[in-house]
Coordinates of C-alpha atoms in Angstrom, one line a residue:
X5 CA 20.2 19.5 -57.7
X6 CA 19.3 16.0 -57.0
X7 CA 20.8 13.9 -54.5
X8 CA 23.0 10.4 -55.6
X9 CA 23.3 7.9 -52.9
X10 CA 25.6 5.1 -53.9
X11 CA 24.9 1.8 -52.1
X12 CA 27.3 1.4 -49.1
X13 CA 24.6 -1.0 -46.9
X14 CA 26.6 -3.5 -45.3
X15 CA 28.5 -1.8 -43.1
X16 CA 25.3 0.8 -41.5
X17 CA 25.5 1.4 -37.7
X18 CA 23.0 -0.9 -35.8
X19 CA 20.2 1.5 -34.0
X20 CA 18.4 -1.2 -32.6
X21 CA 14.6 -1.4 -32.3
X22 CA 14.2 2.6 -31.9
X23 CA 12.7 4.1 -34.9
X24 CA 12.9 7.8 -35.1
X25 CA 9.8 10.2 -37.1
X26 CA 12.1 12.7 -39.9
X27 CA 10.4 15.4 -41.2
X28 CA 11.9 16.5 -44.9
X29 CA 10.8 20.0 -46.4
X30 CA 12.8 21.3 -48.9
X31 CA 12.1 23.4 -52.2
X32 CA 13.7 21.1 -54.2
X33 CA 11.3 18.6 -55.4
X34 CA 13.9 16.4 -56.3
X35 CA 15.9 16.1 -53.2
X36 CA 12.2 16.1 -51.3
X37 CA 11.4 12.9 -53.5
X38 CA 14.8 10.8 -53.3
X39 CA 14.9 11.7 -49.4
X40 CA 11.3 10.5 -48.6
X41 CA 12.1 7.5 -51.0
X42 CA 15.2 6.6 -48.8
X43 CA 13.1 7.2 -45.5
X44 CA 10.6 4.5 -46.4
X45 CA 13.3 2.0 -47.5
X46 CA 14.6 2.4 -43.9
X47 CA 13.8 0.3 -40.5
X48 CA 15.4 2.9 -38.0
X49 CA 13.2 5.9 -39.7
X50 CA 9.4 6.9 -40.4
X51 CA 9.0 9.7 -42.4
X52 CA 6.3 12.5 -41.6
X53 CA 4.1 14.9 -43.2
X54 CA 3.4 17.9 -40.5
X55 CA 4.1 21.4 -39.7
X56 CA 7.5 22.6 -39.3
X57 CA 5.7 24.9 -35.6
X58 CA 3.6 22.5 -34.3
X59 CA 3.9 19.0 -35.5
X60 CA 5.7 15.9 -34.0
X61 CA 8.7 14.8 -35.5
X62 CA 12.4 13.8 -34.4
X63 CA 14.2 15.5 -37.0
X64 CA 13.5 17.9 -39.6
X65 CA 15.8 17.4 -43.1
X66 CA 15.4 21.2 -44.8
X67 CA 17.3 23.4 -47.5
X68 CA 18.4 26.9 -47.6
X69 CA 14.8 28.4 -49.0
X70 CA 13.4 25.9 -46.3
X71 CA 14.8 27.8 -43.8
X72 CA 14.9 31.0 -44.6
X73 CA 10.9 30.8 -45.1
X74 CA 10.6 29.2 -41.5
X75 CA 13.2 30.8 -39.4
X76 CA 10.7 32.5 -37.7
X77 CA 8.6 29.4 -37.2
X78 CA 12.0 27.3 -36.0
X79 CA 12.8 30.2 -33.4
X80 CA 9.4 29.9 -31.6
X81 CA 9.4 25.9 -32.0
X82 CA 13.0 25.8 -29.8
X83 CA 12.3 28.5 -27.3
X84 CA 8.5 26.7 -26.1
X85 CA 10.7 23.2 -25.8
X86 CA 12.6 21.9 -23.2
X87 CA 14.7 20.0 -25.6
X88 CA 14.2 21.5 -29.5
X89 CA 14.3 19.5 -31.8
X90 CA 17.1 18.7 -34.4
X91 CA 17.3 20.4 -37.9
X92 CA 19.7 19.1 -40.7
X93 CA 20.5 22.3 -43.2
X94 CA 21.5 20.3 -46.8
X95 CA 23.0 22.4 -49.3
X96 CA 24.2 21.9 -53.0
X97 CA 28.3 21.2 -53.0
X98 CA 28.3 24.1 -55.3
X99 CA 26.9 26.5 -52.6
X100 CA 27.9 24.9 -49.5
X101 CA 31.1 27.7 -48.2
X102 CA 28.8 30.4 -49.4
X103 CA 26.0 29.3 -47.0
X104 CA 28.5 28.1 -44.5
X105 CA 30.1 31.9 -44.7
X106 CA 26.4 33.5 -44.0
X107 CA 25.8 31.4 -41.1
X108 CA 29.1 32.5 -39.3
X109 CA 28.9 36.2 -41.1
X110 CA 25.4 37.7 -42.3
X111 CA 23.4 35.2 -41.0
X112 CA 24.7 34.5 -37.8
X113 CA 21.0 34.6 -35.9
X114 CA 20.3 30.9 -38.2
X115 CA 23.1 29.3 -36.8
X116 CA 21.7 28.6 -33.8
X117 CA 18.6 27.2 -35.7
X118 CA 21.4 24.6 -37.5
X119 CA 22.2 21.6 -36.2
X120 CA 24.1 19.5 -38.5
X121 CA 25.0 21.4 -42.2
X122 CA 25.3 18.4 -45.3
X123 CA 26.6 19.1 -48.3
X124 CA 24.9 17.1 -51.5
X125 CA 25.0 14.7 -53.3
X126 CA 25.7 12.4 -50.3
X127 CA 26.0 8.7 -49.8
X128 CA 23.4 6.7 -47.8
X129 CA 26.3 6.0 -45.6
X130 CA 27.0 9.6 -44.1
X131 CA 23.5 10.6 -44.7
X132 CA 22.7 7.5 -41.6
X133 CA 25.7 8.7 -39.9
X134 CA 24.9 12.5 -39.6
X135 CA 20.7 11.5 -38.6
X136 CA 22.1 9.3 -36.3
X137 CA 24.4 11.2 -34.6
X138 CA 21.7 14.6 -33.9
X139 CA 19.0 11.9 -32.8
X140 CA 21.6 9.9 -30.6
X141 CA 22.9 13.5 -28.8
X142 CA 19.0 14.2 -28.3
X143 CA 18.0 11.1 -26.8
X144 CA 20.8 11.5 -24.5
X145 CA 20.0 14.8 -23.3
X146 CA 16.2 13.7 -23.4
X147 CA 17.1 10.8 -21.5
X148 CA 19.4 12.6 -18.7
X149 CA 16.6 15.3 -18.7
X150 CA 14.5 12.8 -17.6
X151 CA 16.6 11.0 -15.1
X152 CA 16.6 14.5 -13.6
X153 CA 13.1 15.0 -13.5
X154 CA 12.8 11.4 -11.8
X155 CA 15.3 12.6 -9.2
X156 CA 13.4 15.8 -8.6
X157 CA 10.0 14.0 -8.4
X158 CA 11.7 11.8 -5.9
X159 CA 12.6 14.3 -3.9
X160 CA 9.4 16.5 -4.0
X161 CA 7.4 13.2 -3.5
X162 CA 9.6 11.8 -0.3
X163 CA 10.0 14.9 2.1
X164 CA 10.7 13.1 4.9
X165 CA 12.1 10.2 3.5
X166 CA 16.0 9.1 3.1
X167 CA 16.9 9.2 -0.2
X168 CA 20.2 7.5 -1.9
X169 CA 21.2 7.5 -5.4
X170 CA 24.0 5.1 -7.0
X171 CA 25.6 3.9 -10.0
X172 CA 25.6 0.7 -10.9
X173 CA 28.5 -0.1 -9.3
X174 CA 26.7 0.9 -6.0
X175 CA 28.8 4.0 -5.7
X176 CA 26.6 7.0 -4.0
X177 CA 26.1 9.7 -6.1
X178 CA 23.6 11.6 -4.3
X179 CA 21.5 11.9 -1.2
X180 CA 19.1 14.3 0.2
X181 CA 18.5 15.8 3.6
X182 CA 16.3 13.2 4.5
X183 CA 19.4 10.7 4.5
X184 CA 21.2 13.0 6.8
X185 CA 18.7 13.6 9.5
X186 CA 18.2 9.7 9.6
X187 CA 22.0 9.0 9.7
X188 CA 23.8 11.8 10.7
X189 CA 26.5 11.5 7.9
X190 CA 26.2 14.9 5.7
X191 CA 26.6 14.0 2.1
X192 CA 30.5 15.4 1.6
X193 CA 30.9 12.1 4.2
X194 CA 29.3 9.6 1.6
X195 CA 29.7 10.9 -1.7
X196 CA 32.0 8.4 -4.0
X197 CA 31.3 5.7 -1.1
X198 CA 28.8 2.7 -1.1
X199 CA 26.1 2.3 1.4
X200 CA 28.0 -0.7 3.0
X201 CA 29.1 2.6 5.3
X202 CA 25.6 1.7 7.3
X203 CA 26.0 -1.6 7.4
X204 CA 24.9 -2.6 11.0
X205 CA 25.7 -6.4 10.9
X206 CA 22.3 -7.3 11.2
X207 CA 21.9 -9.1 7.6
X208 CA 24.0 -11.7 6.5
X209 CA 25.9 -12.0 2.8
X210 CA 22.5 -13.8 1.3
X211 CA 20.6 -10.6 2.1
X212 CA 22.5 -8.6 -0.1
X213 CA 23.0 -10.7 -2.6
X214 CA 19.5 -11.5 -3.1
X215 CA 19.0 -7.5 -3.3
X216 CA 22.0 -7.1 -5.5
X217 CA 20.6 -9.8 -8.1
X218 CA 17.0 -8.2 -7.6
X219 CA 18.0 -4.5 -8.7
X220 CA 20.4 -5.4 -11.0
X221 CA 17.9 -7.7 -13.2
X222 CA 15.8 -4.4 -13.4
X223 CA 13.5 -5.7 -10.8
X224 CA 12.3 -3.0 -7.8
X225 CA 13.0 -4.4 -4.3
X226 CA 11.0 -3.7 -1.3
X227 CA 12.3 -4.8 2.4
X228 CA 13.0 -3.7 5.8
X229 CA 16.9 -3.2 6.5
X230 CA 18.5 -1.9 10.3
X231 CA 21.1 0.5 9.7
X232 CA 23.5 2.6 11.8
X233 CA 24.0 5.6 12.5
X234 CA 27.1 7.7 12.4
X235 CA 26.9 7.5 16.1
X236 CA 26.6 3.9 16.4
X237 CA 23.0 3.6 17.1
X238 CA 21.0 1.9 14.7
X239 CA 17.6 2.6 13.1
X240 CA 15.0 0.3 10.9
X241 CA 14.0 1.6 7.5
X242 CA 11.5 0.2 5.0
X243 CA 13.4 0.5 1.9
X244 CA 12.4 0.6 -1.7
X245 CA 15.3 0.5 -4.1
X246 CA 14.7 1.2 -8.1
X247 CA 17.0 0.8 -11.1
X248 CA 16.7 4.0 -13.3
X249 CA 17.2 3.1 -17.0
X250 CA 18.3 4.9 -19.8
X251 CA 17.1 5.7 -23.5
X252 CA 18.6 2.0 -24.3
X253 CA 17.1 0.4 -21.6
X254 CA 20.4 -0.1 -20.0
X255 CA 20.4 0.6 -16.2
X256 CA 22.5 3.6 -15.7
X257 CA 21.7 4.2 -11.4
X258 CA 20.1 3.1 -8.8
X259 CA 17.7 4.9 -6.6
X260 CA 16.8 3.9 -3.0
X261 CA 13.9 5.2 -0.9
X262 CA 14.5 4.8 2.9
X263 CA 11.0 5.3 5.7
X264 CA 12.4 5.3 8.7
X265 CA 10.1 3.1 11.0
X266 CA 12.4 2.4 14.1
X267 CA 9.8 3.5 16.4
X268 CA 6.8 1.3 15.0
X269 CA 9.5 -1.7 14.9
X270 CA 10.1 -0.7 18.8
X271 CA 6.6 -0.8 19.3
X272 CA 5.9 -3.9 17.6
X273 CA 8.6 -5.6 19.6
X274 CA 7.1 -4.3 22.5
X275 CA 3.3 -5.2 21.6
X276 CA 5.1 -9.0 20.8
X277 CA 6.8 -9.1 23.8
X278 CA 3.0 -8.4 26.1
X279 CA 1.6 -10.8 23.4
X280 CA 3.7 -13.3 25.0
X281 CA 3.0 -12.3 28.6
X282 CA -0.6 -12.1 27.7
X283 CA -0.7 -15.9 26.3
X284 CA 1.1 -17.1 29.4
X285 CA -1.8 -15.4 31.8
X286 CA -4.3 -17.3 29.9
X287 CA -2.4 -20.4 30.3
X288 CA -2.5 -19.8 33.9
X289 CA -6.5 -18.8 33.8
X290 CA -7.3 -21.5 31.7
X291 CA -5.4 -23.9 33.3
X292 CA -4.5 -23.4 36.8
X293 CA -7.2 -21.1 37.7
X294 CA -10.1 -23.3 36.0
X295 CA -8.8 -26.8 37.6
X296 CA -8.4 -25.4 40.9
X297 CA -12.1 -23.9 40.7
X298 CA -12.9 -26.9 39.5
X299 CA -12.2 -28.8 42.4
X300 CA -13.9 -26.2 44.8
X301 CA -17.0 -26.3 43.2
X302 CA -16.8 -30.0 43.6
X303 CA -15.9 -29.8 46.8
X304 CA -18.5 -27.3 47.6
X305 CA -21.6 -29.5 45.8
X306 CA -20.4 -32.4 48.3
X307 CA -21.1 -29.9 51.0
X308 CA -24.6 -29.1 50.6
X309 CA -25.8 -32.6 52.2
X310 CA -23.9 -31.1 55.1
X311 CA -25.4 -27.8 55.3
X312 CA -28.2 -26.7 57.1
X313 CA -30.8 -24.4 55.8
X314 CA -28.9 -21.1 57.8
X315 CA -25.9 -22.1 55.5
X316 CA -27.6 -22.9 52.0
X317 CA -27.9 -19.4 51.0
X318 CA -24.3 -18.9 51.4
X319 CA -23.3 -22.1 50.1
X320 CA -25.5 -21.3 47.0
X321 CA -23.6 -17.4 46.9
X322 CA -20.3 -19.5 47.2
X323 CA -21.4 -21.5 44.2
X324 CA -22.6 -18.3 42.4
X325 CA -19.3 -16.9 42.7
X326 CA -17.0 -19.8 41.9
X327 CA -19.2 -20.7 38.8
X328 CA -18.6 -16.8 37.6
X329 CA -14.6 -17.4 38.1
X330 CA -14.9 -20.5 35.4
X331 CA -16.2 -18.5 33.1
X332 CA -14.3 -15.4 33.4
X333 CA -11.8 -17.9 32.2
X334 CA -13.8 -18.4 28.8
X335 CA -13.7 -14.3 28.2
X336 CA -10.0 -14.1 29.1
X337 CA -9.6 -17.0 26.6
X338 CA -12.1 -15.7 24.4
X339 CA -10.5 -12.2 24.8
X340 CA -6.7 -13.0 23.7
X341 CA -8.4 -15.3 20.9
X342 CA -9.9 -12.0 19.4
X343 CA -6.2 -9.7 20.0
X344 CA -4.2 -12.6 18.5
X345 CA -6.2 -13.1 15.3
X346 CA -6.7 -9.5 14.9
X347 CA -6.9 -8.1 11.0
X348 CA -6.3 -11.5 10.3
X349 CA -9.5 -13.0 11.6
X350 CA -10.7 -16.1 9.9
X351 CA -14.6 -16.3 9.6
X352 CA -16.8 -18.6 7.6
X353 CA -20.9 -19.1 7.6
X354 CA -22.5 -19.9 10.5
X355 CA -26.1 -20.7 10.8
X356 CA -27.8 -18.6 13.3
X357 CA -30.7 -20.6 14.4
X358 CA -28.5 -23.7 15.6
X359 CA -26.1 -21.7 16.7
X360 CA -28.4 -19.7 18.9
X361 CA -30.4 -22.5 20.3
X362 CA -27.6 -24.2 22.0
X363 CA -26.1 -20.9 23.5
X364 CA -29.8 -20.2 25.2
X365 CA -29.7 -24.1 26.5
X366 CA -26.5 -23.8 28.0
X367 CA -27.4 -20.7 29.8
X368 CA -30.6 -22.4 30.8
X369 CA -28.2 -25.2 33.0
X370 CA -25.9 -22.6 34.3
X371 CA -29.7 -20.1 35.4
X372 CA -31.5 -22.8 36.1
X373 CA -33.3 -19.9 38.5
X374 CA -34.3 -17.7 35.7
X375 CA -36.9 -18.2 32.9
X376 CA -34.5 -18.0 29.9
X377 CA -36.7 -18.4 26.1
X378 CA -36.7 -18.3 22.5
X379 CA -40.0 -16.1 21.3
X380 CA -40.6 -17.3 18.1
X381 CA -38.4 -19.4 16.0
X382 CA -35.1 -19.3 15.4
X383 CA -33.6 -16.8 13.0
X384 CA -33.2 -18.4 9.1
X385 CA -30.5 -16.7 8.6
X386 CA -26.6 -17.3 7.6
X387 CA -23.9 -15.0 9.4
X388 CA -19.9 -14.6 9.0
X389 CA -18.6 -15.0 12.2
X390 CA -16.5 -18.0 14.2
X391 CA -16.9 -19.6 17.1
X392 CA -16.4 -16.8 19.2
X393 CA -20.4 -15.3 18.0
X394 CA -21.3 -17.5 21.0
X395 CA -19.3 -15.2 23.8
X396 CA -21.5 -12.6 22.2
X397 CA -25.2 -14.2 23.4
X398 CA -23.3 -16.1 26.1
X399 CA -22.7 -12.3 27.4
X400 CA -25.5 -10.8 26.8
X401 CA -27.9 -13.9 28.6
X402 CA -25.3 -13.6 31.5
X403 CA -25.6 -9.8 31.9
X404 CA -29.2 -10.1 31.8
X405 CA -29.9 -12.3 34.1
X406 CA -27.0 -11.3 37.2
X407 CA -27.7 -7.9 37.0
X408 CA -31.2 -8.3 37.3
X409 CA -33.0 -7.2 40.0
X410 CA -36.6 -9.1 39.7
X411 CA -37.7 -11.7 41.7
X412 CA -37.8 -13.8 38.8
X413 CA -35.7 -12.9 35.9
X414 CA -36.6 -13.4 33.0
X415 CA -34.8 -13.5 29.5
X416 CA -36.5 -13.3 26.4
X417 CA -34.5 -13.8 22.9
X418 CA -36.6 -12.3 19.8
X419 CA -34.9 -12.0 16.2
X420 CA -35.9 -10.4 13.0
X421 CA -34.7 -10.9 9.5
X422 CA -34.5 -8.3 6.7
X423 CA -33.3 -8.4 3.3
X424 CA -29.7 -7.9 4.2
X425 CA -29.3 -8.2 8.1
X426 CA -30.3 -10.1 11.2
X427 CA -31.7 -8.1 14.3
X428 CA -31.1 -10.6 17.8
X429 CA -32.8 -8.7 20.9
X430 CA -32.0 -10.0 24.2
X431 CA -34.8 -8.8 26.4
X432 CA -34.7 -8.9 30.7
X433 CA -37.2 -7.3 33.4
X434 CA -34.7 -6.1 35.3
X435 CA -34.0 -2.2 36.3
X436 CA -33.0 -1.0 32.9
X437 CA -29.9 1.1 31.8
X438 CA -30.4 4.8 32.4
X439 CA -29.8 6.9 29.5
X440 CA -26.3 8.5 30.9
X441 CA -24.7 5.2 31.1
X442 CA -25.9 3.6 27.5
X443 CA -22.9 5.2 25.6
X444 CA -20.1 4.1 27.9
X445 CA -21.4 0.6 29.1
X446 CA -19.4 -1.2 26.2
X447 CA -16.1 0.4 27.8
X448 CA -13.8 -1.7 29.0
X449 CA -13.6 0.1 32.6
X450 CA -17.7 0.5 33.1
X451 CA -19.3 -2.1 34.9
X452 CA -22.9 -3.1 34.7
X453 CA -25.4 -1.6 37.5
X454 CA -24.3 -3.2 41.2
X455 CA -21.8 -5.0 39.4
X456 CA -19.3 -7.4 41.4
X457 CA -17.5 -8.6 37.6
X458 CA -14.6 -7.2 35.9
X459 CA -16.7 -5.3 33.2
X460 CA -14.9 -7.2 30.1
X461 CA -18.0 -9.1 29.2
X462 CA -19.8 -6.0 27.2
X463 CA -16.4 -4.9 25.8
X464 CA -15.7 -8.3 24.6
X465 CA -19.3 -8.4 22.7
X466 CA -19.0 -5.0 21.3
X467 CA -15.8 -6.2 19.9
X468 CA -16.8 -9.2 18.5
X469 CA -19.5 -7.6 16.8
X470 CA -17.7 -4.8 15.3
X471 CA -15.5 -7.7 14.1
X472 CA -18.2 -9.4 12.1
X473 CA -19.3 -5.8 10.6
X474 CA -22.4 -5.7 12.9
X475 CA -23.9 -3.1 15.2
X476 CA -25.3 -3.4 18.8
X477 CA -27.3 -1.0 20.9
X478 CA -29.7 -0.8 23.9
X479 CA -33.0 0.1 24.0
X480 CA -35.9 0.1 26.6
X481 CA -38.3 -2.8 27.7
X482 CA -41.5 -1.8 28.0
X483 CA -42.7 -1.8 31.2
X484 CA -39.4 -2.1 32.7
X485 CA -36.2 -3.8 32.0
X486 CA -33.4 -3.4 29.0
X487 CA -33.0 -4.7 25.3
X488 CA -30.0 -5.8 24.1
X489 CA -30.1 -5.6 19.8
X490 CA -27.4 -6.8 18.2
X491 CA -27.3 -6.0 13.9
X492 CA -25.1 -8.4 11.6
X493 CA -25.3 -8.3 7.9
X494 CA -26.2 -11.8 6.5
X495 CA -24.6 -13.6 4.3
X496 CA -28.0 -15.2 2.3
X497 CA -31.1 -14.3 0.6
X498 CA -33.3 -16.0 3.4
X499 CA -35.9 -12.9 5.0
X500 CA -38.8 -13.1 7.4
X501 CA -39.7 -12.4 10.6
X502 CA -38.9 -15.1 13.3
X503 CA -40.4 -13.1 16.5
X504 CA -43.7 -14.2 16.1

């Protein structure tokens, strides 16, 4: 028998934008035709041609023949699914307590198979209604099946981590054991309370309203919050809070993700805190320390018209020294310059040659003893570094030439260009580096051979250069004497070789 559907349009449920997939098979050719017919004509449904086992569909419209031919098929379907889904047994009025009487009596194994029975001819009305009220029960059970997988992948993804669930009215619903052992309330103390139960004092009212209006415009917010215990004491936690939405996209919870990082806060504070003392003992270096030595080597140069040749020696040792105090003051500067800017270190191009040239002719006024040269020209080459590249030769001239032991030192400054990179060697003829001291000389605590410094100046350069990507190492000098080489990638095409 063929199905009659008066029109009854205006007064149809609104379903919104979701448009659900209905399979129909039925024997009936005519109630197969009219159904697939109505299907078209609607918005809120798509009609599908698949298999009643294996294809993808919402809901599956079928008669009596339908489903006695495809019980088995139905039984398989709904035990291999999570969530089966629905079918919709039509049947003529004629028929309809017959078939409803096998179902309860003979038949009782396709009940289960049945979700909704509808007797025929039926308006378009009811036939809307009855679809929409099997979809709307599955999308609610797919929907809470899936807000309980998200809950369980929360908690199998953040072991370790605090973890608080609400409803929208900020109401705790859940927390795990994560939340307790940061804490110290168990659950039975939170449950059906809000989170306001940690509240430490530390944020004002405009901290949580901002987070308020953030989660509830379905927006994920992200920030550190200090808590407090249950016994008073409080603890930091970088918190993540998401709304959790439901088949409507209406927010239905609200799930919050707590790391506990009290102890990196603590350490922070404390790093902060020797930040500060470290900036006020290069206040005092820079300032008092380099006036005051200042005015002794002044004082001292005045003196050598007054000294005789027994005394110049140690006038000049005097000099020696004091002139090393001033620019310890330019590593410890140099040094805190390098902490403070740390991962956030601002570098730009630098030309090399220039750049290298005037470090080699300050050197030569501060060694005016020591034969101090550029072999070759200067390197072509472009480097990212900042003005701190020049504590790196400024080092590695000084080291050369105080800890050498020749007559005459001498300091020679090659470089060599590849595609790529810049190699600068610093050369001296002094008594070389044994081999059992080259891999800890860059230490902070090692001192150079029959050193009287503070052993900062090689940690400083290997520092430097390890901040501008770049490599150093030392190698031998033939006859006698070490080579400095310090590697940094450049940051042009130029290439050549600049030691000859």
């Amino acid at each position: 028998m063929e199905t009659e559907f008066p029109l009854t349009e205006d007064i149809r449920p609104n379903r919104g934008s979701r448009i659900s997939t209905v399979l129909v098979r039925t024997a009936d050719e005519g109630n197969r035709r009219q159904l697939t017919r109505w299907l078209t004509e609607q918005e809120s449904y798509d009609g599908v041609e698949t298999e009643i086992r294996t294809g993808e569909f919402d809901c599956c419209i079928l008669d009596w023949a339908t489903l006695l031919d495809n019980q088995g098929a139905i039984r398989t379907r709904n035990q291999s699914e999570r969530i089966p889904r629905p079918f919709v047994l039509i049947v003529p009025e004629q028929r309809a307590d017959e078939i409803t009487k096998a179902l309860q009596d003979d038949a009782r194994d396709l009940h289960s198979l049945v979700n909704e029975l509808l007797r025929m001819p039926v308006s378009e009305l009811e036939l809307e209604q009855r679809l929409e009220s099997v979809l709307r029960a599955r999308h609610q059970t797919v929907a809470h099946d899936e807000k309980h997988e998200q809950l369980h992948a929360i908690r199998d993804n953040h072991r370790g981590h605090g973890v608080i669930v609400t409803n929208t009215e900020g109401v705790i619903e859940y927390v795990n054991r994560g939340f307790e052992q940061q804490s110290g309330y168990s659950d039975e103390e939170v449950l059906g309370k809000t989170p306001n139960v940690l509240n430490s004092g530390k944020h004002d009212e405009s901290f949580f309203a901002d987070l308020w209006e953030t989660i509830t415009s379905g927006e994920k917010w992200h920030g550190e919050v200090i808590n407090d215990r249950k016994d008073g004491n409080q603890y930091v936690v970088d918190q993540v809070i998401v709304p959790l939405t439901g088949p409507e996209g209406k927010i239905e919870q609200f799930v919050a993700v707590n790391h506990e990082i009290t102890k990196l806060r603590e350490l922070a504070n404390s790093l902060n805190e020797q930040r500060d003392q470290l900036e006020l003992l290069n206040r005092v270096l820079r300032h008092d320390v380099r006036n005051d030595m200042s005015v002794i080597l002044g004082w001292m140069e005045m003196l050598d018209a007054h000294v005789d040749s027994d005394g110049e020696e140690m006038l000049d040792r005097v000099l020696t020294s004091g002139q090393h105090v001033v620019e310890l003051t330019d590593i410890a500067k140099t040094i805190v310059e390098a902490i403070f800017e740390g991962e956030d270190v601002s570098l730009e191009s630098v030309e090399l040659g220039p750049f290298l040239e005037t470090v080699i002719e300050t050197r030569k006024e501060t060694f005016d003893q020591a034969t101090i040269r550029m072999d070759g020209r200067p390197p072509a080459a472009t480097v990212e570094a900042n003005e701190m590249l020049s504590a790196v030769f400024r080092n590695l001239i000084n080291n050369a030439v105080q800890h050498n032991d020749a007559d005459e030192p001498r300091v020679t400054i090659s470089s060599q260009v590849d595609d790529g990179s810049v190699r600068i060697r610093v050369a001296d003829n002094g008594a070389g580096i044994p081999d059992d001291q080259r891999d800890h000389i860059f230490d902070s605590n090692e001192k150079g051979l029959d050193s009287t410094g503070t052993g900062m100046g090689l940690y400083l350069v290997t520092n430097l250069v390890t901040m501008y990507d770049g490599s150093i190492w030392i190698e031998d000098n033939e006859p006698h004497g070490a080579v400095f080489v310090v590697e940094l990638p450049t940051s042009d095409t130029s290439s050549g070789d600049a030691s000859e």
